[in-house]
Coordinates of C-alpha atoms in Angstrom, one line a residue:
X963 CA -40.9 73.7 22.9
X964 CA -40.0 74.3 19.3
X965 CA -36.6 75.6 20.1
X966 CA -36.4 72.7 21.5
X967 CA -37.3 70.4 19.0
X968 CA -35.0 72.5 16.4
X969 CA -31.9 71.7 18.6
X970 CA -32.6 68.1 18.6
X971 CA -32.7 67.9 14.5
X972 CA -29.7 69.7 14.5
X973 CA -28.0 67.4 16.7
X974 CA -29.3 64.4 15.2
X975 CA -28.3 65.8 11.9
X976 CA -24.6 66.6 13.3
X977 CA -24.6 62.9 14.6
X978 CA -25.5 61.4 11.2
X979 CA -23.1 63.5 8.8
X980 CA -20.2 62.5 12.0
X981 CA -21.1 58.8 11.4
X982 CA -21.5 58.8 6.9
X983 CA -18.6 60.7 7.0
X984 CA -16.9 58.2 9.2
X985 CA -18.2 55.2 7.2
X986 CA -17.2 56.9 3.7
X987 CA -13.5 57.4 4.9
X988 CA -12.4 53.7 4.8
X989 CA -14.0 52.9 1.8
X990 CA -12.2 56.2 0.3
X991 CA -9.3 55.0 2.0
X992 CA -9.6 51.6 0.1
X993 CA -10.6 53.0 -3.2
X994 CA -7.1 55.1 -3.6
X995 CA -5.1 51.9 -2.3
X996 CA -6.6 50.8 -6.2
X997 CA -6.0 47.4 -7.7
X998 CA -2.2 47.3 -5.9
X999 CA -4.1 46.7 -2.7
X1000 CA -6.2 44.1 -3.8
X1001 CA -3.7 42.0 -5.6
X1002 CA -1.3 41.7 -3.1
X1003 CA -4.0 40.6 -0.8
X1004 CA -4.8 37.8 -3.4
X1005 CA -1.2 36.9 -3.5
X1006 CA -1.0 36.8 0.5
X1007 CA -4.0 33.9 0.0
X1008 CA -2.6 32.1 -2.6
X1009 CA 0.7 32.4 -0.1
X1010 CA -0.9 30.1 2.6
X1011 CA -1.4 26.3 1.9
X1012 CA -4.7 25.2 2.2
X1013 CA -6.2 22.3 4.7
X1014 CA -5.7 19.9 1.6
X1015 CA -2.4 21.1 0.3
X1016 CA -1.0 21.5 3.9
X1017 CA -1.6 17.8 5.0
X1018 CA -0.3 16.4 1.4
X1019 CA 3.1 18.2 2.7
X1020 CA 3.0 16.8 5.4
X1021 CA 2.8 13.4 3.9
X1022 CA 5.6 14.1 2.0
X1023 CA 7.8 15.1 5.2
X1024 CA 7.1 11.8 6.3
X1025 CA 8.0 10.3 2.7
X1026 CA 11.6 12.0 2.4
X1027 CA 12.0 11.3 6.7
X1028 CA 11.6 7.4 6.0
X1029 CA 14.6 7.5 3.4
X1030 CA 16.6 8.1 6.5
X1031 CA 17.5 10.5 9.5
X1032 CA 17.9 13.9 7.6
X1033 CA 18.4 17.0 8.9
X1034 CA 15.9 20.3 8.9
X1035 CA 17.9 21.9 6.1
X1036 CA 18.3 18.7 3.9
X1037 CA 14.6 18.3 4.5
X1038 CA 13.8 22.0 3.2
X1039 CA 15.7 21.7 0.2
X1040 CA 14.8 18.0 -0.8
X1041 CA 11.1 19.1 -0.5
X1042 CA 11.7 22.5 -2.3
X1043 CA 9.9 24.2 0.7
X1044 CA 11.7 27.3 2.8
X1045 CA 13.2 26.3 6.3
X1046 CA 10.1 28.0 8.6
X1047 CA 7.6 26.2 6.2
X1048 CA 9.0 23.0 6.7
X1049 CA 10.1 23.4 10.1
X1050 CA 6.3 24.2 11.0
X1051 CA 5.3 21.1 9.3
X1052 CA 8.2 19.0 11.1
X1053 CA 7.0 20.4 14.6
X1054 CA 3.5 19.8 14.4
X1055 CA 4.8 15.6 13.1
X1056 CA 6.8 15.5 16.2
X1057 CA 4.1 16.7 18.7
X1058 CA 1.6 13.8 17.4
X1059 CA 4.7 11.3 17.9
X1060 CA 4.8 11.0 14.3
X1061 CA 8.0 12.3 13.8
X1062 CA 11.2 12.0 16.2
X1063 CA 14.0 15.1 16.3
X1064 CA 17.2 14.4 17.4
X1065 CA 20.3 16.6 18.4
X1066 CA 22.9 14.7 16.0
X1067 CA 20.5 13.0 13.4
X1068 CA 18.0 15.3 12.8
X1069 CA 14.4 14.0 12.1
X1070 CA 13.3 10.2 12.4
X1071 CA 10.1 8.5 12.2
X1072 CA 8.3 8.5 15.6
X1073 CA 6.6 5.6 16.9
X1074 CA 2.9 6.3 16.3
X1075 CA 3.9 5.2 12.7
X1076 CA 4.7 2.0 14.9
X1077 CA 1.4 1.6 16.2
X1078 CA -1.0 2.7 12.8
X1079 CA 1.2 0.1 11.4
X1080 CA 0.7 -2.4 13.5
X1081 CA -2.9 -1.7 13.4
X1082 CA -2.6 -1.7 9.5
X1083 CA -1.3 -4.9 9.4
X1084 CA -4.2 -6.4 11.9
X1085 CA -7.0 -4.3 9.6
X1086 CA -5.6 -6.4 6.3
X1087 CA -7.6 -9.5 5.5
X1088 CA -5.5 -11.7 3.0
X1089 CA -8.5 -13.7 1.9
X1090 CA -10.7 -10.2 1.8
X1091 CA -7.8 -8.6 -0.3
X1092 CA -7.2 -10.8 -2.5
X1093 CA -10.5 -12.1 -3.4
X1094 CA -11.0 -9.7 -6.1
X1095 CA -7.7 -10.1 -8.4
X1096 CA -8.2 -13.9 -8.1
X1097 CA -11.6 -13.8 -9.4
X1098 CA -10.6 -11.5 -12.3
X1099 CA -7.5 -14.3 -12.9
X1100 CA -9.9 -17.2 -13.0
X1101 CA -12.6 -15.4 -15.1
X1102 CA -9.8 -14.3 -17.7
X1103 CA -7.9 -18.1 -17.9
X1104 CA -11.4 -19.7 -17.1
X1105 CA -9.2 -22.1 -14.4
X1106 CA -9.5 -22.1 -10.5
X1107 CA -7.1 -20.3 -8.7
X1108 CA -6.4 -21.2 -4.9
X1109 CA -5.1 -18.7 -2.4
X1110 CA -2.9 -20.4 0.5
X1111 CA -0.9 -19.6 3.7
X1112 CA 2.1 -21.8 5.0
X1113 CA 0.3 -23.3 8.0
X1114 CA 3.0 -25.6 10.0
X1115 CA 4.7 -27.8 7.8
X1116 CA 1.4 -27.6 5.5
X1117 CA -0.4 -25.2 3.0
X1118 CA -4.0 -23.9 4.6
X1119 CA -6.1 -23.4 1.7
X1120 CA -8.2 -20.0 2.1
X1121 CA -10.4 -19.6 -0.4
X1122 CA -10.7 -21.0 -4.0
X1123 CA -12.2 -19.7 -7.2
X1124 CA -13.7 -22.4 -9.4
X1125 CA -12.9 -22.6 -13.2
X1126 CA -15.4 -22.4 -15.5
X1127 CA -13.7 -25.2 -17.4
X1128 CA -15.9 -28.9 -16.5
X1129 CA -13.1 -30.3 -14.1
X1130 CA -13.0 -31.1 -10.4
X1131 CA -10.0 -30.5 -8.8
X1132 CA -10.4 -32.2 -5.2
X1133 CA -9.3 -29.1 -2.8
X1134 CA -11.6 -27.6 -0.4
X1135 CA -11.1 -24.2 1.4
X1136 CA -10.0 -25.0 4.9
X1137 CA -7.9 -27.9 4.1
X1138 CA -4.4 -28.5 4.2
X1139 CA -2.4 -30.1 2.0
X1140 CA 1.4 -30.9 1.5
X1141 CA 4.2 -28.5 0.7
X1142 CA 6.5 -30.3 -1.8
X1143 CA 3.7 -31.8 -3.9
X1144 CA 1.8 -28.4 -4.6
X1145 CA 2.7 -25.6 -6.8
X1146 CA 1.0 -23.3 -4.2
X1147 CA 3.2 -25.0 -1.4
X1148 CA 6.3 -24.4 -3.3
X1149 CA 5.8 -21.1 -4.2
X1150 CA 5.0 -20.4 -0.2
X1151 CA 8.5 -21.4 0.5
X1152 CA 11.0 -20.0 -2.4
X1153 CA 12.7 -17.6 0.3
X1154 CA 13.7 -20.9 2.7
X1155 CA 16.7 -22.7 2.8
X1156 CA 18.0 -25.4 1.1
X1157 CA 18.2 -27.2 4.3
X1158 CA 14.0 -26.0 5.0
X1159 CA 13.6 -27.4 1.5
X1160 CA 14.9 -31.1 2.3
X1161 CA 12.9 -30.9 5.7
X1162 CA 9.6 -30.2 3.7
X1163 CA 10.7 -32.9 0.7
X1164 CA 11.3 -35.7 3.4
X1165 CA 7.8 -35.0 4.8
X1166 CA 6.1 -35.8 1.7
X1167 CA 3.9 -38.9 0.8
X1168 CA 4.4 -39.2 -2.7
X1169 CA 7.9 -40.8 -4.4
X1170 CA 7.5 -39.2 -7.5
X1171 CA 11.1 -37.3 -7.5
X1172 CA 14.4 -38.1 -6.1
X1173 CA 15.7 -35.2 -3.8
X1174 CA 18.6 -33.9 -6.4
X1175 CA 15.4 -33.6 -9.4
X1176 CA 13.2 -32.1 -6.8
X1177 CA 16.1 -29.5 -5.8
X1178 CA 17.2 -28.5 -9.0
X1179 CA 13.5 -27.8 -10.2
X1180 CA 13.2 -25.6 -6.9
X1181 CA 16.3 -23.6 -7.3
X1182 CA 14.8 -22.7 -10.7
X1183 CA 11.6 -21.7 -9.2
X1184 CA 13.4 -19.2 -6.4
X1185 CA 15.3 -17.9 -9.3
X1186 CA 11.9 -17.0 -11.7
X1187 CA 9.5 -16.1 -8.5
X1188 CA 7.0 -19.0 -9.9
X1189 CA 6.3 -22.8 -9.1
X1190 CA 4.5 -25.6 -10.8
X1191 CA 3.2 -28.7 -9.5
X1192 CA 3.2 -31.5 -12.4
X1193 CA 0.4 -34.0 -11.6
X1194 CA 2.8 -34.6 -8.1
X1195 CA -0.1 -33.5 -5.6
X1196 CA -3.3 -34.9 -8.2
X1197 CA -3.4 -37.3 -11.1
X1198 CA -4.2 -34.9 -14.4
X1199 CA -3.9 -31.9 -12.4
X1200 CA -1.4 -29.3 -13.2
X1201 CA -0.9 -25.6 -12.1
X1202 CA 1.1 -22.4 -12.0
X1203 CA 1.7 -20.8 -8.6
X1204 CA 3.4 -17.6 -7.4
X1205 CA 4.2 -15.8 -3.8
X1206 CA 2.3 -13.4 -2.1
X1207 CA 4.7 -10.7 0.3
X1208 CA 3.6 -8.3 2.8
X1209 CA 5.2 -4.8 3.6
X1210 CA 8.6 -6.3 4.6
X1211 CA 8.8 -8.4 1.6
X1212 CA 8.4 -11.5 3.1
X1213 CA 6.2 -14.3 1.6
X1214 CA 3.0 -14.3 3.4
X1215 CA 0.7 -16.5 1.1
X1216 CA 0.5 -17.6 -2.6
X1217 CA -1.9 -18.1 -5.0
X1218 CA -2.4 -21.1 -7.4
X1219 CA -4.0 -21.5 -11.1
X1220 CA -4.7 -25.0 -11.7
X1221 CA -6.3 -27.0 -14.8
X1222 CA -6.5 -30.8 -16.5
X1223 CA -3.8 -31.3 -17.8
X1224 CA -5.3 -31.2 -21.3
X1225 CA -5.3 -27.8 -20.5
X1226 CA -2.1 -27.3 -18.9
X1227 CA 0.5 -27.9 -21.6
X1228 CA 4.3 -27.3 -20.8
X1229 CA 3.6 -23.9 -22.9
X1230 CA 0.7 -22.8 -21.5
X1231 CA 2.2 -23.0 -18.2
X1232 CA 5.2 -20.8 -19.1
X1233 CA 2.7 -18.6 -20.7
X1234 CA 0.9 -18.3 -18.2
X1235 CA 3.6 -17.6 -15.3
X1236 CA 3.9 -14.2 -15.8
X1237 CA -0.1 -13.7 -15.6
X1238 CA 0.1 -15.5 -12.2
X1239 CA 2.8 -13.6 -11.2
X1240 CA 1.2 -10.5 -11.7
X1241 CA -1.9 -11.1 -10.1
X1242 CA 0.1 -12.3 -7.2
X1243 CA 2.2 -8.5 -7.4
X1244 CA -1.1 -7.0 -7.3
X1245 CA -2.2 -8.6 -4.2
X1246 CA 1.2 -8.2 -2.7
X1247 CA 1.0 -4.3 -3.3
X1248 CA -2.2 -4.7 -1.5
X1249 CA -0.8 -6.0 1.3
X1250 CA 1.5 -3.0 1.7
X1251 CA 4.7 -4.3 -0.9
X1252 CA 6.1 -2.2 -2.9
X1253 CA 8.3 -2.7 -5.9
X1254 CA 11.2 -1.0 -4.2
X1255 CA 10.7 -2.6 -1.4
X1256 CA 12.4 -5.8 0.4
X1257 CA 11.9 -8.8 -1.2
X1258 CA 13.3 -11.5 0.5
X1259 CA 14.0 -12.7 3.8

């Protein structure tokens, strides 16, 4: 019996030097690989992108694509990426319909960007949008500012911010009101036609202007991106408007900053188009313009 016992402890004992011996040896192994080892297995990590980093490449695939069809090695060296890098990124933009490869182009945009930008443009709320920059304009002129939409042969008032100045100005949102009397009417329609612009100056109710004054003021308008209405929609009412434009920089809406006239000398109002102007820019760039972008019709 303790013969017995002896050859088990021995074996056991073999077993356990086998397996130390066997656990030592990597670590051995490892140890002599040094510091050369390790760093080049740090530089292997810092080789692959991250989630983050990854999907900001890919965003800029898309980017340098929507300059125009370009080809896999244009692409590589536009981005400053190697070919099987950016080819990996292409591939995976072209399964998910992103991205569009063809034999004699190269790369195009696919037409899921189609659809998220249809849905975009459904998601944006002009009103809910704009809201903010024409509250910061009226708080910083202390005047109300009106935000409008061509509506027919009409401009839809939808939403107004009032002054803080002791002055009623008799608009209302949800009402519309003509296009050749308002500032914010005018500035809805400085892309049209000359021939648009008659058909909106013969529907008017007010005799004010004849139709070469009236032209002549709006040609100047189109040219500086502005318009003013001079007491022609309200008695003592003046105002400085300026065009809204979406993503294919058409006019989609228009904003409005309107005072007394005590208020609204002729230098004020020049002064104050390019404040109008610029709220109007930030809105538009909202909306999905961009300064590079279209701007006209």
């Amino acid at each position: 019996m303790l013969r017995r016992r002896l050859l088990c402890w021995r074996i056991y004992g073999m077993l356990f030097r086998k397996m130390r011996d066997s656990k030592a040896k990597p670590m051995t192994s490892v140890t002599a690989l040094g510091n050369g080892a390790h760093e080049e297995a740090e530089a292997q990590q810092k080789a692959t992108p991250s989630g983050s980093q990854t999907l900001l490449r890919g965003l800029d695939v898309l980017e340098a694509v929507a300059e125009g069809p370009i080809s896999l090695a244009k692409l590589a060296q536009r981005l400053d990426l190697t070919r099987s890098t950016t080819h990996r990124l292409a591939a995976a933009l072209v399964e998910r319909d992103f991205l569009v490869l063809t034999p004699r182009e190269g790369y195009q945009l696919g037409p899921k960007l189609l659809e998220l930008g249809y849905l975009a443009q459904r998601q944006m709320d002009i009103p809910r949008v704009a809201r903010p920059h024409i509250e910061d304009l009226a708080a910083a002129t202390e005047d109300t500012v009106h935000l409008g939409i061509l509506d027919g042969d009409h401009a839809l008032y939808l939403d107004k911010i009032p002054g803080r100045r002791r002055i009623e100005i008799g608009s209302r949102v949800g009402e519309r009101h003509p296009i050749a009397s308002t500032g914010l009417g005018k500035a809805l329609i400085l892309d049209e036609t000359e021939a648009r612009w008659r058909h909106f100056f013969a529907d008017r109710d007010w005799a004010m202007d004849d139709w070469p004054v009236w032209l002549k003021r709006m040609q100047a308008y189109a040219a500086g991106g502005y318009a003013f209405d001079l007491e022609e929609n309200e008695d003592r009412i003046r105002c400085v408007a300026a065009p809204i434009r979406g993503a294919n920089g058409k006019i989609i809406a228009a904003i409005s900053l309107s005072s007394a006239a005590q208020y609204m000398s002729d230098a004020r109002m020049q002064e104050l188009v390019e404040t109008v102007k610029e709220t109007a820019r930030q809105i538009s760039r909202g909306m999905g313009w961009s300064e590079g972008g279209p701007r006209r019709r």
